[in-house]
Amino acid sequence: MQFEQKKVNHIFHYTKTIFSLKSMLQNGFIPSYCLEKVGDNKYYIPMVSFCNIPIKDVELYARYGNYGIGMSLDWAIKNCISPVVYTHEKTTFRNIHHEINNILIWDLMEKMIPNAIKAKLKDDEDKTDYSKFEEIIKQVNKITVPAIQHYKNWKVEYKGKEILTYLEKEWRFIPNLPEKKIISSNEDEYQLLQEDKFRNKPHFPEFTLEISELSDLRYIMIKNNSQRNIIINILSKKFGKPNVIDSILNGNLLIFNPKNIKNDF
């Protein structure tokens, strides 16, 4: 007997307003820094988050927004969107970035401090070339930073309640930024982000993930049925009305109100 698995062939992104929904359909998904606690450490990570959950469950996660877009799983893989790795308090590698960097920095300090003292006693400056250590840290970060970008604690506190995040089956689009791929709590930018003074959201319009093919668009979640025509008009201007109507009629695209899903399934 062939082993069969249920496969959810879409990833779902939530948003809070009809304005944001319309903007994403027209322009695509724009990454921003999001605060994540990974292991014992907090980071701002640039991303767009998606959930790989069945349509019947979408209303369970409406705390992220009452509107949403479901894209095909093929589109996700084509655009290097990857599932996260969930960790818990006993996961041995959950603090990998923090711990490896601490080892390297202490190793560097152990060499810098004696050299600095010797130079001071000689009334001279430390002329030791530390570029090798800086390069090692950069090379290590090329490994640890992408890992941290895709780590997530399996449960979090949300408005005083415990949320089991692993049930969301999160996938992430991580833009390939030239620098500041993550921001740790000891960096100046962290405080700016805390105070919403970093830059206007969404933070990285230059890394927009576009919706360029109608066939990649599977689901659109609206708050009420009166918004259906608004969405169809937006899609018609972008992809052509006959194509949109055909996509709806052949079942490739569903525009739905989650209350109907909850009541009917």
mmCIF file with all atom_site columns, N, CA and C in Angstrom, residues 12-81:
data_model
loop_
_atom_site.group_PDB
_atom_site.id
_atom_site.type_symbol
_atom_site.label_atom_id
_atom_site.label_alt_id
_atom_site.label_comp_id
_atom_site.label_asym_id
_atom_site.label_entity_id
_atom_site.label_seq_id
_atom_site.pdbx_PDB_ins_code
_atom_site.Cartn_x
_atom_site.Cartn_y
_atom_site.Cartn_z
_atom_site.occupancy
_atom_site.B_iso_or_equiv
_atom_site.pdbx_formal_charge
_atom_site.auth_seq_id
_atom_site.auth_comp_id
_atom_site.auth_asym_id
_atom_site.auth_atom_id
_atom_site.pdbx_PDB_model_num
ATOM 1   N N  . PHE A 1 12 ? 0.205   31.022 3.369  1.00 0.00 ? 12 PHE A N  1
ATOM 2   C CA . PHE A 1 12 ? -0.768  32.089 3.597  1.00 0.00 ? 12 PHE A CA 1
ATOM 3   C C  . PHE A 1 12 ? -0.132  33.243 4.359  1.00 0.00 ? 12 PHE A C  1
ATOM 4   N N  . HIS A 1 13 ? -0.321  34.467 3.854  1.00 0.00 ? 13 HIS A N  1
ATOM 5   C CA . HIS A 1 13 ? 0.176   35.671 4.529  1.00 0.00 ? 13 HIS A CA 1
ATOM 6   C C  . HIS A 1 13 ? -1.009  36.526 4.966  1.00 0.00 ? 13 HIS A C  1
ATOM 7   N N  . TYR A 1 14 ? -0.975  36.954 6.231  1.00 0.00 ? 14 TYR A N  1
ATOM 8   C CA . TYR A 1 14 ? -2.050  37.775 6.793  1.00 0.00 ? 14 TYR A CA 1
ATOM 9   C C  . TYR A 1 14 ? -1.682  39.255 6.779  1.00 0.00 ? 14 TYR A C  1
ATOM 10  N N  . THR A 1 15 ? -2.711  40.087 6.729  1.00 0.00 ? 15 THR A N  1
ATOM 11  C CA . THR A 1 15 ? -2.524  41.526 6.875  1.00 0.00 ? 15 THR A CA 1
ATOM 12  C C  . THR A 1 15 ? -3.758  42.110 7.561  1.00 0.00 ? 15 THR A C  1
ATOM 13  N N  . LYS A 1 16 ? -3.613  43.301 8.110  1.00 0.00 ? 16 LYS A N  1
ATOM 14  C CA . LYS A 1 16 ? -4.657  43.821 9.002  1.00 0.00 ? 16 LYS A CA 1
ATOM 15  C C  . LYS A 1 16 ? -5.715  44.683 8.322  1.00 0.00 ? 16 LYS A C  1
ATOM 16  N N  . THR A 1 17 ? -5.409  45.257 7.155  1.00 0.00 ? 17 THR A N  1
ATOM 17  C CA . THR A 1 17 ? -6.352  46.193 6.531  1.00 0.00 ? 17 THR A CA 1
ATOM 18  C C  . THR A 1 17 ? -6.593  45.856 5.068  1.00 0.00 ? 17 THR A C  1
ATOM 19  N N  . ILE A 1 18 ? -7.748  46.286 4.563  1.00 0.00 ? 18 ILE A N  1
ATOM 20  C CA . ILE A 1 18 ? -8.057  46.104 3.146  1.00 0.00 ? 18 ILE A CA 1
ATOM 21  C C  . ILE A 1 18 ? -7.078  46.912 2.297  1.00 0.00 ? 18 ILE A C  1
ATOM 22  N N  . PHE A 1 19 ? -6.611  48.039 2.816  1.00 0.00 ? 19 PHE A N  1
ATOM 23  C CA . PHE A 1 19 ? -5.621  48.852 2.097  1.00 0.00 ? 19 PHE A CA 1
ATOM 24  C C  . PHE A 1 19 ? -4.337  48.060 1.873  1.00 0.00 ? 19 PHE A C  1
ATOM 25  N N  . SER A 1 20 ? -3.863  47.373 2.924  1.00 0.00 ? 20 SER A N  1
ATOM 26  C CA . SER A 1 20 ? -2.646  46.567 2.804  1.00 0.00 ? 20 SER A CA 1
ATOM 27  C C  . SER A 1 20 ? -2.858  45.399 1.847  1.00 0.00 ? 20 SER A C  1
ATOM 28  N N  . LEU A 1 21 ? -4.020  44.790 1.902  1.00 0.00 ? 21 LEU A N  1
ATOM 29  C CA . LEU A 1 21 ? -4.329  43.682 0.999  1.00 0.00 ? 21 LEU A CA 1
ATOM 30  C C  . LEU A 1 21 ? -4.267  44.144 -0.456 1.00 0.00 ? 21 LEU A C  1
ATOM 31  N N  . LYS A 1 22 ? -4.909  45.280 -0.739 1.00 0.00 ? 22 LYS A N  1
ATOM 32  C CA . LYS A 1 22 ? -4.913  45.821 -2.101 1.00 0.00 ? 22 LYS A CA 1
ATOM 33  C C  . LYS A 1 22 ? -3.487  46.146 -2.555 1.00 0.00 ? 22 LYS A C  1
ATOM 34  N N  . SER A 1 23 ? -2.703  46.718 -1.658 1.00 0.00 ? 23 SER A N  1
ATOM 35  C CA . SER A 1 23 ? -1.323  47.087 -1.987 1.00 0.00 ? 23 SER A CA 1
ATOM 36  C C  . SER A 1 23 ? -0.492  45.854 -2.322 1.00 0.00 ? 23 SER A C  1
ATOM 37  N N  . MET A 1 24 ? -0.658  44.782 -1.555 1.00 0.00 ? 24 MET A N  1
ATOM 38  C CA . MET A 1 24 ? 0.105   43.556 -1.814 1.00 0.00 ? 24 MET A CA 1
ATOM 39  C C  . MET A 1 24 ? -0.289  42.918 -3.142 1.00 0.00 ? 24 MET A C  1
ATOM 40  N N  . LEU A 1 25 ? -1.570  42.936 -3.458 1.00 0.00 ? 25 LEU A N  1
ATOM 41  C CA . LEU A 1 25 ? -2.010  42.375 -4.729 1.00 0.00 ? 25 LEU A CA 1
ATOM 42  C C  . LEU A 1 25 ? -1.456  43.171 -5.908 1.00 0.00 ? 25 LEU A C  1
ATOM 43  N N  . GLN A 1 26 ? -1.351  44.475 -5.723 1.00 0.00 ? 26 GLN A N  1
ATOM 44  C CA . GLN A 1 26 ? -0.847  45.336 -6.792 1.00 0.00 ? 26 GLN A CA 1
ATOM 45  C C  . GLN A 1 26 ? 0.674   45.313 -6.886 1.00 0.00 ? 26 GLN A C  1
ATOM 46  N N  . ASN A 1 27 ? 1.346   45.337 -5.717 1.00 0.00 ? 27 ASN A N  1
ATOM 47  C CA . ASN A 1 27 ? 2.795   45.574 -5.701 1.00 0.00 ? 27 ASN A CA 1
ATOM 48  C C  . ASN A 1 27 ? 3.631   44.395 -5.209 1.00 0.00 ? 27 ASN A C  1
ATOM 49  N N  . GLY A 1 28 ? 3.038   43.500 -4.429 1.00 0.00 ? 28 GLY A N  1
ATOM 50  C CA . GLY A 1 28 ? 3.779   42.376 -3.889 1.00 0.00 ? 28 GLY A CA 1
ATOM 51  C C  . GLY A 1 28 ? 4.008   42.473 -2.389 1.00 0.00 ? 28 GLY A C  1
ATOM 52  N N  . PHE A 1 29 ? 4.835   41.560 -1.863 1.00 0.00 ? 29 PHE A N  1
ATOM 53  C CA . PHE A 1 29 ? 5.115   41.464 -0.436 1.00 0.00 ? 29 PHE A CA 1
ATOM 54  C C  . PHE A 1 29 ? 6.433   42.175 -0.133 1.00 0.00 ? 29 PHE A C  1
ATOM 55  N N  . ILE A 1 30 ? 6.388   43.134 0.798  1.00 0.00 ? 30 ILE A N  1
ATOM 56  C CA . ILE A 1 30 ? 7.581   43.932 1.107  1.00 0.00 ? 30 ILE A CA 1
ATOM 57  C C  . ILE A 1 30 ? 8.108   43.539 2.482  1.00 0.00 ? 30 ILE A C  1
ATOM 58  N N  . PRO A 1 31 ? 9.377   43.129 2.584  1.00 0.00 ? 31 PRO A N  1
ATOM 59  C CA . PRO A 1 31 ? 9.934   42.700 3.881  1.00 0.00 ? 31 PRO A CA 1
ATOM 60  C C  . PRO A 1 31 ? 10.112  43.861 4.864  1.00 0.00 ? 31 PRO A C  1
ATOM 61  N N  . SER A 1 32 ? 10.014  43.536 6.129  1.00 0.00 ? 32 SER A N  1
ATOM 62  C CA . SER A 1 32 ? 10.309  44.473 7.219  1.00 0.00 ? 32 SER A CA 1
ATOM 63  C C  . SER A 1 32 ? 10.986  43.709 8.345  1.00 0.00 ? 32 SER A C  1
ATOM 64  N N  . TYR A 1 33 ? 11.659  44.437 9.227  1.00 0.00 ? 33 TYR A N  1
ATOM 65  C CA . TYR A 1 33 ? 12.222  43.815 10.423 1.00 0.00 ? 33 TYR A CA 1
ATOM 66  C C  . TYR A 1 33 ? 11.103  43.387 11.364 1.00 0.00 ? 33 TYR A C  1
ATOM 67  N N  . CYS A 1 34 ? 11.172  42.168 11.855 1.00 0.00 ? 34 CYS A N  1
ATOM 68  C CA . CYS A 1 34 ? 10.221  41.654 12.838 1.00 0.00 ? 34 CYS A CA 1
ATOM 69  C C  . CYS A 1 34 ? 10.999  41.159 14.053 1.00 0.00 ? 34 CYS A C  1
ATOM 70  N N  . LEU A 1 35 ? 10.479  41.432 15.226 1.00 0.00 ? 35 LEU A N  1
ATOM 71  C CA . LEU A 1 35 ? 11.141  41.026 16.464 1.00 0.00 ? 35 LEU A CA 1
ATOM 72  C C  . LEU A 1 35 ? 10.867  39.557 16.744 1.00 0.00 ? 35 LEU A C  1
ATOM 73  N N  . GLU A 1 36 ? 11.933  38.794 16.954 1.00 0.00 ? 36 GLU A N  1
ATOM 74  C CA . GLU A 1 36 ? 11.823  37.376 17.294 1.00 0.00 ? 36 GLU A CA 1
ATOM 75  C C  . GLU A 1 36 ? 12.709  37.080 18.488 1.00 0.00 ? 36 GLU A C  1
ATOM 76  N N  . LYS A 1 37 ? 12.203  36.264 19.407 1.00 0.00 ? 37 LYS A N  1
ATOM 77  C CA . LYS A 1 37 ? 13.038  35.723 20.465 1.00 0.00 ? 37 LYS A CA 1
ATOM 78  C C  . LYS A 1 37 ? 13.460  34.327 20.039 1.00 0.00 ? 37 LYS A C  1
ATOM 79  N N  . VAL A 1 38 ? 14.764  34.151 19.833 1.00 0.00 ? 38 VAL A N  1
ATOM 80  C CA . VAL A 1 38 ? 15.315  32.869 19.399 1.00 0.00 ? 38 VAL A CA 1
ATOM 81  C C  . VAL A 1 38 ? 16.170  32.334 20.530 1.00 0.00 ? 38 VAL A C  1
ATOM 82  N N  . GLY A 1 39 ? 15.766  31.217 21.113 1.00 0.00 ? 39 GLY A N  1
ATOM 83  C CA . GLY A 1 39 ? 16.450  30.740 22.302 1.00 0.00 ? 39 GLY A CA 1
ATOM 84  C C  . GLY A 1 39 ? 16.290  31.760 23.415 1.00 0.00 ? 39 GLY A C  1
ATOM 85  N N  . ASP A 1 40 ? 17.413  32.232 23.955 1.00 0.00 ? 40 ASP A N  1
ATOM 86  C CA . ASP A 1 40 ? 17.375  33.222 25.036 1.00 0.00 ? 40 ASP A CA 1
ATOM 87  C C  . ASP A 1 40 ? 17.622  34.645 24.535 1.00 0.00 ? 40 ASP A C  1
ATOM 88  N N  . ASN A 1 41 ? 17.748  34.822 23.230 1.00 0.00 ? 41 ASN A N  1
ATOM 89  C CA . ASN A 1 41 ? 18.159  36.112 22.684 1.00 0.00 ? 41 ASN A CA 1
ATOM 90  C C  . ASN A 1 41 ? 17.091  36.692 21.768 1.00 0.00 ? 41 ASN A C  1
ATOM 91  N N  . LYS A 1 42 ? 17.085  38.025 21.704 1.00 0.00 ? 42 LYS A N  1
ATOM 92  C CA . LYS A 1 42 ? 16.120  38.710 20.851 1.00 0.00 ? 42 LYS A CA 1
ATOM 93  C C  . LYS A 1 42 ? 16.829  39.337 19.658 1.00 0.00 ? 42 LYS A C  1
ATOM 94  N N  . TYR A 1 43 ? 16.181  39.221 18.498 1.00 0.00 ? 43 TYR A N  1
ATOM 95  C CA . TYR A 1 43 ? 16.722  39.772 17.265 1.00 0.00 ? 43 TYR A CA 1
ATOM 96  C C  . TYR A 1 43 ? 15.605  40.412 16.453 1.00 0.00 ? 43 TYR A C  1
ATOM 97  N N  . TYR A 1 44 ? 15.961  41.439 15.708 1.00 0.00 ? 44 TYR A N  1
ATOM 98  C CA . TYR A 1 44 ? 15.088  41.896 14.634 1.00 0.00 ? 44 TYR A CA 1
ATOM 99  C C  . TYR A 1 44 ? 15.571  41.224 13.355 1.00 0.00 ? 44 TYR A C  1
ATOM 100 N N  . ILE A 1 45 ? 14.654  40.527 12.689 1.00 0.00 ? 45 ILE A N  1
ATOM 101 C CA . ILE A 1 45 ? 14.992  39.755 11.500 1.00 0.00 ? 45 ILE A CA 1
ATOM 102 C C  . ILE A 1 45 ? 14.170  40.283 10.330 1.00 0.00 ? 45 ILE A C  1
ATOM 103 N N  . PRO A 1 46 ? 14.805  40.597 9.187  1.00 0.00 ? 46 PRO A N  1
ATOM 104 C CA . PRO A 1 46 ? 14.042  41.063 8.023  1.00 0.00 ? 46 PRO A CA 1
ATOM 105 C C  . PRO A 1 46 ? 13.307  39.894 7.375  1.00 0.00 ? 46 PRO A C  1
ATOM 106 N N  . MET A 1 47 ? 12.026  40.045 7.107  1.00 0.00 ? 47 MET A N  1
ATOM 107 C CA . MET A 1 47 ? 11.265  38.901 6.602  1.00 0.00 ? 47 MET A CA 1
ATOM 108 C C  . MET A 1 47 ? 9.891   39.298 6.087  1.00 0.00 ? 47 MET A C  1
ATOM 109 N N  . VAL A 1 48 ? 9.284   38.348 5.371  1.00 0.00 ? 48 VAL A N  1
ATOM 110 C CA . VAL A 1 48 ? 7.838   38.275 5.170  1.00 0.00 ? 48 VAL A CA 1
ATOM 111 C C  . VAL A 1 48 ? 7.445   36.881 5.626  1.00 0.00 ? 48 VAL A C  1
ATOM 112 N N  . SER A 1 49 ? 6.464   36.794 6.520  1.00 0.00 ? 49 SER A N  1
ATOM 113 C CA . SER A 1 49 ? 6.064   35.504 7.091  1.00 0.00 ? 49 SER A CA 1
ATOM 114 C C  . SER A 1 49 ? 4.818   34.946 6.419  1.00 0.00 ? 49 SER A C  1
ATOM 115 N N  . PHE A 1 50 ? 4.797   33.626 6.291  1.00 0.00 ? 50 PHE A N  1
ATOM 116 C CA . PHE A 1 50 ? 3.648   32.913 5.727  1.00 0.00 ? 50 PHE A CA 1
ATOM 117 C C  . PHE A 1 50 ? 3.350   31.704 6.616  1.00 0.00 ? 50 PHE A C  1
ATOM 118 N N  . CYS A 1 51 ? 2.116   31.206 6.554  1.00 0.00 ? 51 CYS A N  1
ATOM 119 C CA . CYS A 1 51 ? 1.718   29.992 7.267  1.00 0.00 ? 51 CYS A CA 1
ATOM 120 C C  . CYS A 1 51 ? 1.319   28.929 6.258  1.00 0.00 ? 51 CYS A C  1
ATOM 121 N N  . ASN A 1 52 ? 1.800   27.713 6.452  1.00 0.00 ? 52 ASN A N  1
ATOM 122 C CA . ASN A 1 52 ? 1.449   26.590 5.582  1.00 0.00 ? 52 ASN A CA 1
ATOM 123 C C  . ASN A 1 52 ? 0.343   25.784 6.258  1.00 0.00 ? 52 ASN A C  1
ATOM 124 N N  . ILE A 1 53 ? -0.847  26.391 6.340  1.00 0.00 ? 53 ILE A N  1
ATOM 125 C CA . ILE A 1 53 ? -1.958  25.779 7.085  1.00 0.00 ? 53 ILE A CA 1
ATOM 126 C C  . ILE A 1 53 ? -3.152  25.544 6.159  1.00 0.00 ? 53 ILE A C  1
ATOM 127 N N  . PRO A 1 54 ? -3.998  24.550 6.478  1.00 0.00 ? 54 PRO A N  1
ATOM 128 C CA . PRO A 1 54 ? -5.197  24.315 5.670  1.00 0.00 ? 54 PRO A CA 1
ATOM 129 C C  . PRO A 1 54 ? -6.146  25.510 5.711  1.00 0.00 ? 54 PRO A C  1
ATOM 130 N N  . ILE A 1 55 ? -6.878  25.702 4.631  1.00 0.00 ? 55 ILE A N  1
ATOM 131 C CA . ILE A 1 55 ? -7.818  26.823 4.564  1.00 0.00 ? 55 ILE A CA 1
ATOM 132 C C  . ILE A 1 55 ? -8.842  26.770 5.691  1.00 0.00 ? 55 ILE A C  1
ATOM 133 N N  . LYS A 1 56 ? -9.246  25.572 6.083  1.00 0.00 ? 56 LYS A N  1
ATOM 134 C CA . LYS A 1 56 ? -10.244 25.458 7.153  1.00 0.00 ? 56 LYS A CA 1
ATOM 135 C C  . LYS A 1 56 ? -9.736  26.026 8.476  1.00 0.00 ? 56 LYS A C  1
ATOM 136 N N  . ASP A 1 57 ? -8.413  26.215 8.617  1.00 0.00 ? 57 ASP A N  1
ATOM 137 C CA . ASP A 1 57 ? -7.829  26.709 9.866  1.00 0.00 ? 57 ASP A CA 1
ATOM 138 C C  . ASP A 1 57 ? -7.445  28.185 9.831  1.00 0.00 ? 57 ASP A C  1
ATOM 139 N N  . VAL A 1 58 ? -7.668  28.868 8.701  1.00 0.00 ? 58 VAL A N  1
ATOM 140 C CA . VAL A 1 58 ? -7.133  30.230 8.590  1.00 0.00 ? 58 VAL A CA 1
ATOM 141 C C  . VAL A 1 58 ? -7.707  31.183 9.636  1.00 0.00 ? 58 VAL A C  1
ATOM 142 N N  . GLU A 1 59 ? -8.958  30.990 10.026 1.00 0.00 ? 59 GLU A N  1
ATOM 143 C CA . GLU A 1 59 ? -9.549  31.915 10.989 1.00 0.00 ? 59 GLU A CA 1
ATOM 144 C C  . GLU A 1 59 ? -8.901  31.786 12.369 1.00 0.00 ? 59 GLU A C  1
ATOM 145 N N  . LEU A 1 60 ? -8.265  30.649 12.650 1.00 0.00 ? 60 LEU A N  1
ATOM 146 C CA . LEU A 1 60 ? -7.606  30.456 13.938 1.00 0.00 ? 60 LEU A CA 1
ATOM 147 C C  . LEU A 1 60 ? -6.451  31.431 14.142 1.00 0.00 ? 60 LEU A C  1
ATOM 148 N N  . TYR A 1 61 ? -5.920  31.956 13.036 1.00 0.00 ? 61 TYR A N  1
ATOM 149 C CA . TYR A 1 61 ? -4.749  32.834 13.121 1.00 0.00 ? 61 TYR A CA 1
ATOM 150 C C  . TYR A 1 61 ? -5.069  34.252 12.680 1.00 0.00 ? 61 TYR A C  1
ATOM 151 N N  . ALA A 1 62 ? -6.328  34.632 12.780 1.00 0.00 ? 62 ALA A N  1
ATOM 152 C CA . ALA A 1 62 ? -6.756  35.972 12.366 1.00 0.00 ? 62 ALA A CA 1
ATOM 153 C C  . ALA A 1 62 ? -6.208  37.064 13.283 1.00 0.00 ? 62 ALA A C  1
ATOM 154 N N  . ARG A 1 63 ? -5.529  36.682 14.390 1.00 0.00 ? 63 ARG A N  1
ATOM 155 C CA . ARG A 1 63 ? -4.880  37.701 15.214 1.00 0.00 ? 63 ARG A CA 1
ATOM 156 C C  . ARG A 1 63 ? -3.805  38.443 14.416 1.00 0.00 ? 63 ARG A C  1
ATOM 157 N N  . TYR A 1 64 ? -3.312  37.821 13.361 1.00 0.00 ? 64 TYR A N  1
ATOM 158 C CA . TYR A 1 64 ? -2.325  38.473 12.501 1.00 0.00 ? 64 TYR A CA 1
ATOM 159 C C  . TYR A 1 64 ? -2.986  39.412 11.502 1.00 0.00 ? 64 TYR A C  1
ATOM 160 N N  . GLY A 1 65 ? -4.308  39.318 11.361 1.00 0.00 ? 65 GLY A N  1
ATOM 161 C CA . GLY A 1 65 ? -5.026  40.173 10.432 1.00 0.00 ? 65 GLY A CA 1
ATOM 162 C C  . GLY A 1 65 ? -6.238  39.465 9.869  1.00 0.00 ? 65 GLY A C  1
ATOM 163 N N  . ASN A 1 66 ? -7.251  40.231 9.498  1.00 0.00 ? 66 ASN A N  1
ATOM 164 C CA . ASN A 1 66 ? -8.494  39.664 8.981  1.00 0.00 ? 66 ASN A CA 1
ATOM 165 C C  . ASN A 1 66 ? -8.499  39.523 7.462  1.00 0.00 ? 66 ASN A C  1
ATOM 166 N N  . TYR A 1 67 ? -7.364  39.839 6.851  1.00 0.00 ? 67 TYR A N  1
ATOM 167 C CA . TYR A 1 67 ? -7.221  39.705 5.402  1.00 0.00 ? 67 TYR A CA 1
ATOM 168 C C  . TYR A 1 67 ? -6.008  38.825 5.122  1.00 0.00 ? 67 TYR A C  1
ATOM 169 N N  . GLY A 1 68 ? -6.010  38.176 3.965  1.00 0.00 ? 68 GLY A N  1
ATOM 170 C CA . GLY A 1 68 ? -4.870  37.319 3.684  1.00 0.00 ? 68 GLY A CA 1
ATOM 171 C C  . GLY A 1 68 ? -4.755  36.944 2.219  1.00 0.00 ? 68 GLY A C  1
ATOM 172 N N  . ILE A 1 69 ? -3.571  36.476 1.858  1.00 0.00 ? 69 ILE A N  1
ATOM 173 C CA . ILE A 1 69 ? -3.280  36.022 0.501  1.00 0.00 ? 69 ILE A CA 1
ATOM 174 C C  . ILE A 1 69 ? -2.617  34.653 0.591  1.00 0.00 ? 69 ILE A C  1
ATOM 175 N N  . GLY A 1 70 ? -3.144  33.700 -0.154 1.00 0.00 ? 70 GLY A N  1
ATOM 176 C CA . GLY A 1 70 ? -2.563  32.365 -0.228 1.00 0.00 ? 70 GLY A CA 1
ATOM 177 C C  . GLY A 1 70 ? -1.863  32.177 -1.560 1.00 0.00 ? 70 GLY A C  1
ATOM 178 N N  . MET A 1 71 ? -0.572  31.909 -1.523 1.00 0.00 ? 71 MET A N  1
ATOM 179 C CA . MET A 1 71 ? 0.226   31.689 -2.723 1.00 0.00 ? 71 MET A CA 1
ATOM 180 C C  . MET A 1 71 ? 0.573   30.199 -2.842 1.00 0.00 ? 71 MET A C  1
ATOM 181 N N  . SER A 1 72 ? 0.827   29.750 -4.063 1.00 0.00 ? 72 SER A N  1
ATOM 182 C CA . SER A 1 72 ? 1.122   28.333 -4.274 1.00 0.00 ? 72 SER A CA 1
ATOM 183 C C  . SER A 1 72 ? 2.458   27.950 -3.639 1.00 0.00 ? 72 SER A C  1
ATOM 184 N N  . LEU A 1 73 ? 2.575   26.695 -3.256 1.00 0.00 ? 73 LEU A N  1
ATOM 185 C CA . LEU A 1 73 ? 3.820   26.205 -2.665 1.00 0.00 ? 73 LEU A CA 1
ATOM 186 C C  . LEU A 1 73 ? 4.949   26.214 -3.703 1.00 0.00 ? 73 LEU A C  1
ATOM 187 N N  . ASP A 1 74 ? 4.611   25.983 -4.957 1.00 0.00 ? 74 ASP A N  1
ATOM 188 C CA . ASP A 1 74 ? 5.613   26.063 -6.019 1.00 0.00 ? 74 ASP A CA 1
ATOM 189 C C  . ASP A 1 74 ? 6.208   27.464 -6.104 1.00 0.00 ? 74 ASP A C  1
ATOM 190 N N  . TRP A 1 75 ? 5.356   28.474 -5.961 1.00 0.00 ? 75 TRP A N  1
ATOM 191 C CA . TRP A 1 75 ? 5.806   29.871 -5.964 1.00 0.00 ? 75 TRP A CA 1
ATOM 192 C C  . TRP A 1 75 ? 6.742   30.113 -4.792 1.00 0.00 ? 75 TRP A C  1
ATOM 193 N N  . ALA A 1 76 ? 6.419   29.550 -3.639 1.00 0.00 ? 76 ALA A N  1
ATOM 194 C CA . ALA A 1 76 ? 7.249   29.730 -2.444 1.00 0.00 ? 76 ALA A CA 1
ATOM 195 C C  . ALA A 1 76 ? 8.651   29.175 -2.664 1.00 0.00 ? 76 ALA A C  1
ATOM 196 N N  . ILE A 1 77 ? 8.723   27.973 -3.184 1.00 0.00 ? 77 ILE A N  1
ATOM 197 C CA . ILE A 1 77 ? 10.025  27.338 -3.392 1.00 0.00 ? 77 ILE A CA 1
ATOM 198 C C  . ILE A 1 77 ? 10.814  28.080 -4.470 1.00 0.00 ? 77 ILE A C  1
ATOM 199 N N  . LYS A 1 78 ? 10.120  28.495 -5.531 1.00 0.00 ? 78 LYS A N  1
ATOM 200 C CA . LYS A 1 78 ? 10.769  29.239 -6.619 1.00 0.00 ? 78 LYS A CA 1
ATOM 201 C C  . LYS A 1 78 ? 11.403  30.526 -6.109 1.00 0.00 ? 78 LYS A C  1
ATOM 202 N N  . ASN A 1 79 ? 10.797  31.125 -5.076 1.00 0.00 ? 79 ASN A N  1
ATOM 203 C CA . ASN A 1 79 ? 11.282  32.400 -4.540 1.00 0.00 ? 79 ASN A CA 1
ATOM 204 C C  . ASN A 1 79 ? 12.110  32.239 -3.262 1.00 0.00 ? 79 ASN A C  1
ATOM 205 N N  . CYS A 1 80 ? 12.622  31.015 -3.031 1.00 0.00 ? 80 CYS A N  1
ATOM 206 C CA . CYS A 1 80 ? 13.524  30.750 -1.889 1.00 0.00 ? 80 CYS A CA 1
ATOM 207 C C  . CYS A 1 80 ? 12.874  31.041 -0.545 1.00 0.00 ? 80 CYS A C  1
ATOM 208 N N  . ILE A 1 81 ? 11.574  30.841 -0.441 1.00 0.00 ? 81 ILE A N  1
ATOM 209 C CA . ILE A 1 81 ? 10.871  30.954 0.842  1.00 0.00 ? 81 ILE A CA 1
ATOM 210 C C  . ILE A 1 81 ? 10.970  29.585 1.512  1.00 0.00 ? 81 ILE A C  1
#
